[in-house]
Coordinates of N, CA and C in Angstrom, one line a residue:
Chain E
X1 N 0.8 -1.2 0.0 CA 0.0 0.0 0.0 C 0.9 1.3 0.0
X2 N 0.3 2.5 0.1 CA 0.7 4.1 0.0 C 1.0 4.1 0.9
X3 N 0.8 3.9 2.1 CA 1.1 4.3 3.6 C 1.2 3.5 4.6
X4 N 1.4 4.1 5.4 CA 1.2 2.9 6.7 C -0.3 2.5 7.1
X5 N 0.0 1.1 7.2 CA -1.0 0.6 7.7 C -1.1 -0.7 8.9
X6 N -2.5 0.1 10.0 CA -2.2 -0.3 11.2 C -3.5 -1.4 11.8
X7 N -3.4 -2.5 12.0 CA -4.9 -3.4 12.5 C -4.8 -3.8 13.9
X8 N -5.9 -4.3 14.4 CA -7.0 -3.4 13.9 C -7.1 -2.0 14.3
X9 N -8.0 -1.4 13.8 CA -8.5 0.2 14.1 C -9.1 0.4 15.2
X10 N -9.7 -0.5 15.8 CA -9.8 -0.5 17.4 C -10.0 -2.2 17.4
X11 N -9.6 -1.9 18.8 CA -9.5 -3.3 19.9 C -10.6 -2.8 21.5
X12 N -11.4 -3.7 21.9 CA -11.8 -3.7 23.1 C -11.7 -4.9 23.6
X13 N -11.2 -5.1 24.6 CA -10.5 -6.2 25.3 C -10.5 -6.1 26.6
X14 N -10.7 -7.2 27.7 CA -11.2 -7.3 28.9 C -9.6 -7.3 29.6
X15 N -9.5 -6.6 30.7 CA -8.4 -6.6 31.7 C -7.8 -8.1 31.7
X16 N -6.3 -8.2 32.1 CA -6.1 -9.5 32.1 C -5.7 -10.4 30.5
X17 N -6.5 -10.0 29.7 CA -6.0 -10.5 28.4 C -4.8 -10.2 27.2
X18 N -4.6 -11.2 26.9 CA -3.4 -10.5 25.8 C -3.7 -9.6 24.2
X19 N -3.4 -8.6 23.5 CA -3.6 -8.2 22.4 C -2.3 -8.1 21.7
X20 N -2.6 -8.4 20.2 CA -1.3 -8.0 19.3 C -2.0 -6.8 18.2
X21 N -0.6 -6.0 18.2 CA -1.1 -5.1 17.0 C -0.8 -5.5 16.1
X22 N -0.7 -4.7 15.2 CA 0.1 -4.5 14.1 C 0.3 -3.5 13.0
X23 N 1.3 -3.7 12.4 CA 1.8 -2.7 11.7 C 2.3 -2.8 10.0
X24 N 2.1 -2.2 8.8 CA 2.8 -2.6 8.2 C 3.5 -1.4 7.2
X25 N 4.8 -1.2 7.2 CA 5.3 0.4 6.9 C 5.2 0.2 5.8
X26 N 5.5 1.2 5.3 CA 5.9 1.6 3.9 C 6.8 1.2 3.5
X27 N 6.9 0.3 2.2 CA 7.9 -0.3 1.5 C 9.3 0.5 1.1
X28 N 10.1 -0.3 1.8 CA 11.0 0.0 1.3 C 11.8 1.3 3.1
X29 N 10.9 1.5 3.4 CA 11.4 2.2 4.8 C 12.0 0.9 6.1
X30 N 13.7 1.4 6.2 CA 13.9 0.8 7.4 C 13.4 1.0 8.9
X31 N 13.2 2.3 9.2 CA 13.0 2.3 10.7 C 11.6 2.0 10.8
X32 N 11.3 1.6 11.7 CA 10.2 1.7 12.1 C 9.8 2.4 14.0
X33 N 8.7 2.8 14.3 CA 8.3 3.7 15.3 C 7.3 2.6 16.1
X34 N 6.9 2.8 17.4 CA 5.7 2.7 18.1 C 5.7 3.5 19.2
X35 N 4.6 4.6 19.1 CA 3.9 5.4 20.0 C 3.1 5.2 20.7
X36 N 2.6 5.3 21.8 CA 1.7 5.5 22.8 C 0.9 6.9 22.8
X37 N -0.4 7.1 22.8 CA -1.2 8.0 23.1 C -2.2 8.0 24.1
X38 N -2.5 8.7 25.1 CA -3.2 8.2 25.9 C -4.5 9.7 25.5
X39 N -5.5 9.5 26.0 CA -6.5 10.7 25.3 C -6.1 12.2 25.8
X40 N -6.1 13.1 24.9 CA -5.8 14.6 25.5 C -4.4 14.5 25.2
X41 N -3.3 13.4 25.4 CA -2.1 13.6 25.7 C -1.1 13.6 24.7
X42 N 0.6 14.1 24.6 CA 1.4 13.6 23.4 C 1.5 12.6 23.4
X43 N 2.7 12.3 22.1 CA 3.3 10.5 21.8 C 4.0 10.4 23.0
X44 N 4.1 9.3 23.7 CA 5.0 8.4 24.2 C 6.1 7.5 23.6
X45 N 7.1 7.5 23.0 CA 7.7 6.8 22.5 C 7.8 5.4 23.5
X46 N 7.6 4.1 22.4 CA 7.6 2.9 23.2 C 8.9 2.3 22.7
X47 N 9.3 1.7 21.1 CA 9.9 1.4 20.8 C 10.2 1.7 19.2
X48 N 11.8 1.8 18.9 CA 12.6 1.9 17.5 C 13.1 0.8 16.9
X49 N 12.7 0.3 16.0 CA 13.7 -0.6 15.1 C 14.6 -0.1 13.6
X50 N 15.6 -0.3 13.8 CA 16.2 0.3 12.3 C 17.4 -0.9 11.5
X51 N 16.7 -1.2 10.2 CA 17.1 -2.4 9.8 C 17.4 -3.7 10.6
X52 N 18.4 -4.0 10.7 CA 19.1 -5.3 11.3 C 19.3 -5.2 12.9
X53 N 19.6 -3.8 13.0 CA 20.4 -3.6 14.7 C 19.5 -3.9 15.5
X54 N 19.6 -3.9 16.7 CA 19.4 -3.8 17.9 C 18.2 -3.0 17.8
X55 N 16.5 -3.4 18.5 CA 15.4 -1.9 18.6 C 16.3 -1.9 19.8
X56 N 16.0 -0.5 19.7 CA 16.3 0.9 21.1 C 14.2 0.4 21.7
X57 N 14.4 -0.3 22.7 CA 13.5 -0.6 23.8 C 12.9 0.1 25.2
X58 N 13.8 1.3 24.6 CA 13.8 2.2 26.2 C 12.7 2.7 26.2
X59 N 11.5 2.8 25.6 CA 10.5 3.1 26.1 C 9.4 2.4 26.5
X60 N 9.6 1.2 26.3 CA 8.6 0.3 26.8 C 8.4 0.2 28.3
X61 N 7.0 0.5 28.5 CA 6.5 0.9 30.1 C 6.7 -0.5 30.9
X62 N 7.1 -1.7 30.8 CA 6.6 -2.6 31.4 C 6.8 -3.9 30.4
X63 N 7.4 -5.0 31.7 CA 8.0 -6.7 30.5 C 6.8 -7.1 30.3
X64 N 5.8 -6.5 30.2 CA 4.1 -6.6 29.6 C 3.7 -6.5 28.0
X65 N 5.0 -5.4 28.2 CA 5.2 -5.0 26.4 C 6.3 -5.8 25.8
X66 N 6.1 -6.0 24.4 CA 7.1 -6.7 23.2 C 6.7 -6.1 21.8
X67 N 7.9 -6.2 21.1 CA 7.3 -5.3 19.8 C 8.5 -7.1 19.3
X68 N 8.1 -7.0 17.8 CA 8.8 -7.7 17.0 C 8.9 -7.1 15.3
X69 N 9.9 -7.1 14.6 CA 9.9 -6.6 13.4 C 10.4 -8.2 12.6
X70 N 10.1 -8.5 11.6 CA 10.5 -9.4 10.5 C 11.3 -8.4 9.2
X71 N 12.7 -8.7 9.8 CA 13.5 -7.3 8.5 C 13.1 -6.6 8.5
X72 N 12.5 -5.6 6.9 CA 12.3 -4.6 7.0 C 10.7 -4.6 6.7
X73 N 9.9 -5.0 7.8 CA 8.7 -6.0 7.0 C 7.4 -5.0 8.4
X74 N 6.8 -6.2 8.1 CA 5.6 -6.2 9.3 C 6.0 -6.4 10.9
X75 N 5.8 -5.2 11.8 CA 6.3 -5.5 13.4 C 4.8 -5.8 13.9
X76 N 4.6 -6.6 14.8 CA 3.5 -6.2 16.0 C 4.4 -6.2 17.4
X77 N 3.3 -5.3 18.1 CA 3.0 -4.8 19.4 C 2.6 -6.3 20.1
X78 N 2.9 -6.3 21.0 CA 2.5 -7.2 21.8 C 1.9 -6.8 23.1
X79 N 0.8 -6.9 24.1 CA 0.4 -6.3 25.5 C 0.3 -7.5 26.1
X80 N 1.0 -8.4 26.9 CA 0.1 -8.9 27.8 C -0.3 -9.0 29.1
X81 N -1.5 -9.5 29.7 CA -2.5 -9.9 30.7 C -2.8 -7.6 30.7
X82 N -3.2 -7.6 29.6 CA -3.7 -5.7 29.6 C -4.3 -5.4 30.8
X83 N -4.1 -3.9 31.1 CA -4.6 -3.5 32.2 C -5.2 -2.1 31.8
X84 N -6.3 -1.1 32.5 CA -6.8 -0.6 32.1 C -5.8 0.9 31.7
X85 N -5.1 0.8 32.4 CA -3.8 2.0 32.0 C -3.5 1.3 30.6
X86 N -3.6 0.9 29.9 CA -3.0 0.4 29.0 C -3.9 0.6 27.6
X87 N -5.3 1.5 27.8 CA -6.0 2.1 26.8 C -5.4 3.2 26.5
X88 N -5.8 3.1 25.3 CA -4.7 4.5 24.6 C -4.7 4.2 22.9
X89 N -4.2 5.2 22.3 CA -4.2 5.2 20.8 C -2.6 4.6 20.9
X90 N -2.6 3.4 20.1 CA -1.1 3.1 19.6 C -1.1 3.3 18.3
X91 N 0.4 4.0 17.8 CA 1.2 4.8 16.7 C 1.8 4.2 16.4
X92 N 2.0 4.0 15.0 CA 3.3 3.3 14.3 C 3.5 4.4 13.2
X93 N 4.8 4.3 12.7 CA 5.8 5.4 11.6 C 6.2 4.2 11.8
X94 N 6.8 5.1 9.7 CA 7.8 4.5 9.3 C 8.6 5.6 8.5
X95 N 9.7 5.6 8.5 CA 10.6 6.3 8.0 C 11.5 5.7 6.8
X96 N 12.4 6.5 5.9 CA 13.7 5.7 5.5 C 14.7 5.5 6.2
X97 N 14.7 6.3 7.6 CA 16.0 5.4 8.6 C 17.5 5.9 8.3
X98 N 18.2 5.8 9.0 CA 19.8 5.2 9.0 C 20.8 6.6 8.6
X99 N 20.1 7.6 8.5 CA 21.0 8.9 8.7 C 20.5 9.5 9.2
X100 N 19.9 9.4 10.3 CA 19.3 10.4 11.5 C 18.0 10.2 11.2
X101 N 17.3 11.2 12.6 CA 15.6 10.7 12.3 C 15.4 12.1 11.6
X102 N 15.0 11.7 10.6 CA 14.0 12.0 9.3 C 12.3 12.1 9.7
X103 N 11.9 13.1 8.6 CA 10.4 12.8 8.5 C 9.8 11.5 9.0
X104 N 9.1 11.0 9.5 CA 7.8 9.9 9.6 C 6.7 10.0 9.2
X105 N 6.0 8.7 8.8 CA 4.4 8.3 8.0 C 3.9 7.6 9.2
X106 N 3.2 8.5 9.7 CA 1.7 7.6 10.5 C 1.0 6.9 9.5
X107 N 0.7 6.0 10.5 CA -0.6 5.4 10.0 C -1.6 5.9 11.1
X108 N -2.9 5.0 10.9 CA -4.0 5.9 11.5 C -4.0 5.5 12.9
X109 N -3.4 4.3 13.6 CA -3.4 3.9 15.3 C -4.6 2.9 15.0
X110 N -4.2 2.5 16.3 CA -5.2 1.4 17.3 C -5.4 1.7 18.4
X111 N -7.3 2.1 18.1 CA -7.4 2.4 19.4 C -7.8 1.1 20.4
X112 N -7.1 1.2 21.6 CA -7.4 0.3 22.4 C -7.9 0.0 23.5
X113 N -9.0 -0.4 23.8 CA -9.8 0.0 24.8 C -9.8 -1.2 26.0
X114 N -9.1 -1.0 27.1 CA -9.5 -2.2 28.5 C -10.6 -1.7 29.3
X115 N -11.5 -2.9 29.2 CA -12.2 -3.3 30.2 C -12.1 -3.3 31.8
Chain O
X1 N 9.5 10.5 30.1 CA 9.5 12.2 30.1 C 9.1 13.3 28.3
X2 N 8.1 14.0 28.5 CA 8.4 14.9 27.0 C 9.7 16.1 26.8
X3 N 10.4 15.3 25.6 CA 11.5 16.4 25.4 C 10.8 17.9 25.1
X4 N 10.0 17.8 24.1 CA 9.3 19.0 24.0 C 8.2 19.8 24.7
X5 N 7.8 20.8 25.6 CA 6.8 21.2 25.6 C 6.0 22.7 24.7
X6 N 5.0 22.6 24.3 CA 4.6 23.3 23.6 C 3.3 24.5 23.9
X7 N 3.4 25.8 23.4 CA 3.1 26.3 24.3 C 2.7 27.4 23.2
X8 N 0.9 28.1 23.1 CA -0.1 27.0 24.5 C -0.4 26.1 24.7
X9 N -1.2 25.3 25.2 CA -1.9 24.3 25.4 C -3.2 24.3 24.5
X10 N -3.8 25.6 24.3 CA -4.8 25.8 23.7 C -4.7 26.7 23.3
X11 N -5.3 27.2 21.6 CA -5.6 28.8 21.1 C -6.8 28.7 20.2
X12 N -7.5 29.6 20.7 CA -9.0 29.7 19.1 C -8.6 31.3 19.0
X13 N -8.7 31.6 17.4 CA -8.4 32.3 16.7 C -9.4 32.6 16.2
X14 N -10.2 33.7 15.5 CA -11.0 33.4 14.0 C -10.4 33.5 13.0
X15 N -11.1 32.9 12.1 CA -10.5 32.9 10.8 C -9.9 34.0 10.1
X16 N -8.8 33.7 9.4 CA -8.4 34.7 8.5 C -6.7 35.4 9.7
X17 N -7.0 35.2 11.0 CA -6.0 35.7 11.6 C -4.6 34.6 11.5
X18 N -3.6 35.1 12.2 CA -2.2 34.0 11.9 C -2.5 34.0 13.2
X19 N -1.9 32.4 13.3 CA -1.6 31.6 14.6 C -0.4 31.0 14.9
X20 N 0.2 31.4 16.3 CA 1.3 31.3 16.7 C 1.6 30.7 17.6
X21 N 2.6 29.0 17.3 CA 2.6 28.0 18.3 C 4.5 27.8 18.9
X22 N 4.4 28.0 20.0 CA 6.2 27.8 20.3 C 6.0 26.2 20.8
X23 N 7.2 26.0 21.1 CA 8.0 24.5 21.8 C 9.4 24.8 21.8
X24 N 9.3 24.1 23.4 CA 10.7 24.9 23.9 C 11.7 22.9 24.5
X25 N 12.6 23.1 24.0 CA 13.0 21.5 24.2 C 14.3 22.0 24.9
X26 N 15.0 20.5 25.5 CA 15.9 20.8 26.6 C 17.6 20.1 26.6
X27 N 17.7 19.0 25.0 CA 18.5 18.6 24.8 C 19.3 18.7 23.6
X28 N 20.4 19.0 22.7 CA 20.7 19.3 21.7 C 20.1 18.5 21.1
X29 N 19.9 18.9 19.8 CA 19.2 18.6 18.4 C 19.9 18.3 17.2
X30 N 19.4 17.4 16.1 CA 19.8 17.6 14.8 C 19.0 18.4 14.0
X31 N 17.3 17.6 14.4 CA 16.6 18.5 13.7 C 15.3 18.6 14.5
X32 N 14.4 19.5 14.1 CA 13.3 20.0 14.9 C 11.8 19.8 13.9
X33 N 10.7 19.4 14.0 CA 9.9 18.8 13.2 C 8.5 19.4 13.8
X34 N 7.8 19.5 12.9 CA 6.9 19.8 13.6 C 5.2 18.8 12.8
X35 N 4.3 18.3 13.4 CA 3.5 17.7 13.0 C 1.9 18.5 13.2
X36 N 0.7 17.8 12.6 CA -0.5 18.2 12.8 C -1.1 16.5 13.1
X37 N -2.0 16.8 13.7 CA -2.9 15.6 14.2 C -4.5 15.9 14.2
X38 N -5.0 15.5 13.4 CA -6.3 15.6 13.6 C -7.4 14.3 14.2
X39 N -8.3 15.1 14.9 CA -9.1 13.9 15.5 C -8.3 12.6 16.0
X40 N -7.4 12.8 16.6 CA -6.6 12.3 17.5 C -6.0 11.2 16.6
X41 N -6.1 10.9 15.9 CA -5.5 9.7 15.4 C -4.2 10.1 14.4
X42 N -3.6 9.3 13.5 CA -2.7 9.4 12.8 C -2.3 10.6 12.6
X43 N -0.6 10.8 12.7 CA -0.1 12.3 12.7 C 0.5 12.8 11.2
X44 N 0.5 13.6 10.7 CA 1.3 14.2 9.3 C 2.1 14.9 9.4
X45 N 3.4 15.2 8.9 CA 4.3 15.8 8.5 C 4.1 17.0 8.5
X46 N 4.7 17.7 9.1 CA 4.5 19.7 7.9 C 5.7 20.1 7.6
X47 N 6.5 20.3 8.7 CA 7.6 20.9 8.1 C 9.2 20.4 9.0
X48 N 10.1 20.2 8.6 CA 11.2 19.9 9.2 C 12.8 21.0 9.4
X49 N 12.9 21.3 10.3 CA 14.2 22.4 10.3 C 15.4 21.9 10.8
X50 N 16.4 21.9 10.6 CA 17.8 21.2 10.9 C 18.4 22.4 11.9
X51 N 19.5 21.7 13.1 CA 19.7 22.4 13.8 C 20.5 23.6 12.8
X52 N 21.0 23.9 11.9 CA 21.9 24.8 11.2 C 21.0 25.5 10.3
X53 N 19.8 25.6 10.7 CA 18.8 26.3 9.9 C 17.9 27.7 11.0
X54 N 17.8 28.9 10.9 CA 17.5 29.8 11.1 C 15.4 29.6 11.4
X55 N 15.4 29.7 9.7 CA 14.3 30.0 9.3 C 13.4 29.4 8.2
X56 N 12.6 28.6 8.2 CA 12.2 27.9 7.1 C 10.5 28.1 6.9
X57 N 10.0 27.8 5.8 CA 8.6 28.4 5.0 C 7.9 27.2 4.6
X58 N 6.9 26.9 4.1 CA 6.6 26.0 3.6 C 5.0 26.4 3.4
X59 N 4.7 27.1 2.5 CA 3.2 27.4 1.9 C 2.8 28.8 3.0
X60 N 2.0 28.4 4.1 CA 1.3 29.1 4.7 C 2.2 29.3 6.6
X61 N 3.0 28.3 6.1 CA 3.9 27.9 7.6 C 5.3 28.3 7.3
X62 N 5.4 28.9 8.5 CA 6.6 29.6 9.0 C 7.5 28.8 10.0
X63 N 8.7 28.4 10.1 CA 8.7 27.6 10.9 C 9.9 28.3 11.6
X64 N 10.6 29.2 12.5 CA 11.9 29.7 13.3 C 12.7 28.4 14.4
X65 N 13.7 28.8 14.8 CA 14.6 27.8 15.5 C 15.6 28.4 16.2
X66 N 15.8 28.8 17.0 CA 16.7 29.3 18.2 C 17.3 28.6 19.1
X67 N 18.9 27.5 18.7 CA 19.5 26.5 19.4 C 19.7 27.6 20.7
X68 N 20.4 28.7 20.6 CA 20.6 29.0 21.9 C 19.4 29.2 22.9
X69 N 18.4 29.4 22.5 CA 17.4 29.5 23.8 C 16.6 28.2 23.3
X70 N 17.1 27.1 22.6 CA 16.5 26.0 22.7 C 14.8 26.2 22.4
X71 N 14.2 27.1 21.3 CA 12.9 27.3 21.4 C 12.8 27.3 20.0
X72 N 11.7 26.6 19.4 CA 11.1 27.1 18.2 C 9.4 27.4 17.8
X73 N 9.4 27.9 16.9 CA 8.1 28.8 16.7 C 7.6 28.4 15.4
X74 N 5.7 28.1 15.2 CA 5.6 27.8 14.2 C 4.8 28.7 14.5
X75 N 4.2 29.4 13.3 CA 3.4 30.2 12.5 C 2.7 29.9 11.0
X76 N 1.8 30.1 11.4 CA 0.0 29.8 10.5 C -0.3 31.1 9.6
X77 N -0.1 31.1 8.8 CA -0.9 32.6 8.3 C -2.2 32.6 7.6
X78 N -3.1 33.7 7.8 CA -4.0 33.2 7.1 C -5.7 32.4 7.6
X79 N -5.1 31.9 8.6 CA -5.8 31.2 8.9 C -7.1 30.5 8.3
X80 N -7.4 29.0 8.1 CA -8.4 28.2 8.1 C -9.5 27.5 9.0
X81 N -10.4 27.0 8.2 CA -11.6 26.0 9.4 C -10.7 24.6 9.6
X82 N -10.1 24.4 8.3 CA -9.4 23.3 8.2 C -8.1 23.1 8.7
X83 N -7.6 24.5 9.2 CA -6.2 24.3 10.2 C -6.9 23.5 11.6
X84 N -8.2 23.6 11.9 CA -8.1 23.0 13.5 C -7.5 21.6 13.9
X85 N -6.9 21.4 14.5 CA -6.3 20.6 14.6 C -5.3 20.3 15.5
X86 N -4.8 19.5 16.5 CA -3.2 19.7 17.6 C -2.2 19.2 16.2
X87 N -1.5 20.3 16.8 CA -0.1 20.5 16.6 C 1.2 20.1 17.5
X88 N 2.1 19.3 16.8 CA 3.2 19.2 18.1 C 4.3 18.9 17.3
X89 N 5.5 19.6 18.2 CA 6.9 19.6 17.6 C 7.5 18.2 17.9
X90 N 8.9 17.7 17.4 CA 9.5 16.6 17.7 C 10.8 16.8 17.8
X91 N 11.8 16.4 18.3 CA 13.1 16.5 18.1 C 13.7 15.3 18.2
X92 N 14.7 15.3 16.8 CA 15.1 14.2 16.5 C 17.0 14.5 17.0
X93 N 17.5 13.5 17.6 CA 19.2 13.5 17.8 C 19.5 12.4 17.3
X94 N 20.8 12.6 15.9 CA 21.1 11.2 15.4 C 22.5 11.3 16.4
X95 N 22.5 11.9 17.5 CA 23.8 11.1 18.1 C 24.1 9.8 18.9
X96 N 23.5 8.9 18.3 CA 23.5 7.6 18.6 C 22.0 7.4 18.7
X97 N 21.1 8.0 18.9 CA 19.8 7.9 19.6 C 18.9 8.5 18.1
X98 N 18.1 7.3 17.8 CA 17.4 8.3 16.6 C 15.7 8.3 16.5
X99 N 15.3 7.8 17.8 CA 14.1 8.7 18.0 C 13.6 9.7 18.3
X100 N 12.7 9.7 17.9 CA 12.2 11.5 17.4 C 11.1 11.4 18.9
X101 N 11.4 12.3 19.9 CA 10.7 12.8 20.9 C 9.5 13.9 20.2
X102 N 8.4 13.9 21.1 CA 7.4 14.6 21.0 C 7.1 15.7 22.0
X103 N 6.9 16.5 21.9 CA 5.8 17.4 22.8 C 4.3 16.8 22.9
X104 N 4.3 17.9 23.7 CA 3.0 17.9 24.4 C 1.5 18.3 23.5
X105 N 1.8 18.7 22.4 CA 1.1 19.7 22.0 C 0.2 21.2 22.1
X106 N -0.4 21.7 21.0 CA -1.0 22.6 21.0 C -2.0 22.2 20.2
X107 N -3.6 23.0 20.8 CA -4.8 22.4 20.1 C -5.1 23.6 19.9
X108 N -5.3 23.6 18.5 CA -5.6 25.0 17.4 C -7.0 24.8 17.2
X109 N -8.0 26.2 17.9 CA -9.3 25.9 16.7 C -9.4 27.5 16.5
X110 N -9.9 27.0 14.9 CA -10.2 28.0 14.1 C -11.6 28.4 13.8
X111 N -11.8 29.4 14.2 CA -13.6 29.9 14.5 C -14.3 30.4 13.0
X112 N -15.1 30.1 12.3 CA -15.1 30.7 10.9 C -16.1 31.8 11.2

């Protein structure tokens, strides 16, 4: 596709349970982004991946969270046993990566809602 | 923590006037970015300024950058119904670290 794109567009999910997102950037873009939004509020940066290396993890709130990337491909979010702090719009970008942070392409988020 | 905070919080304008949003950040920079978000969801691009940049334009947007007082300023001219929308700056550092931090934003409504 043209842009990023993020599934689902909302999630409602009972406390306690696990959800995956997902993401799929823009062809051809190495980095990839995931944001945290909580309502009213800025991005939270959760986590970076760029090409091959190492994601920069430093934002992930809790070993609750996991992101995964397949090369330069499709990443999902991972939440498990969710808690109600844990509603919020999640953000993915994608960039071309690898000489500093550059522009980013949203996609539209997941909104996700605990029970 | 937000690298950026952005300031106001809120502005309604009527139409036709220019609108004027700062963000003031607290760690050196490469480059300084600034985004629009509507109806909370997915964010867009507007304009990007590199720390060795003064002053930059882009249609209707103005975008200033002051490393020494660590502050930059976007400006709207003109004003639309269709500018309403939050606004927030980002700063990106490729010194090892290349995520782009956010502010807080600013929520622009435009009164027709």
């Amino acid at each position: 596709g043209a842009g990023v794109s993020q599934s689902p567009s909302n999630k409602v999910t009972e406390k306690g349970k696990d959800v995956e997102l997902r993401c799929d950037p823009i062809s051809g873009h190495t980095a990839l982004y995931w944001y945290r939004q909580r309502l009213g509020q800025g991005l939270e940066f959760l986590i970076y991946f760029q090409g091959n290396s190492a994601p920069d993890k430093s934002g992930l709130p809790s070993d609750r969270f996991s992101a995964e990337r397949t090369g330069e491909s499709v990443s999902t979010l991972t939440i498990q046993r969710t808690q109600q702090e844990d509603s919020a719009v999640y953000l993915c970008a994608s960039s071309f990566g690898g000489q500093g942070v550059e522009k980013l392409f949203f996609g539209s988020g997941t909104q996700l809602s605990v029970l | 923590s937000q690298q950026g905070e952005e300031d106001p919080q809120a502005l309604s304008i009527q139409e036709g006037e220019n609108a004027t949003m700062n963000c003031s950040y607290k760690t050196s920079i490469n480059n300084l970015q600034w985004y629009r978000q509507n109806s909370g969801r997915g964010l867009v691009h507007l304009i990007l300024i590199r720390s060795n940049e003064r002053e930059k334009h882009s249609g209707r947007l103005r975008v200033t950058l002051d490393t020494s007082k660590k502050s930059s300023s976007l400006l709207i001219t003109a004003s639309r119904a269709a500018d309403t929308a939050s606004y927030f700056c980002a700063t990106g550092a490729n010194f090892g670290n290349e995520k782009l931090t956010f502010g807080t934003g600013t929520r622009l409504t435009i009164i027709p």
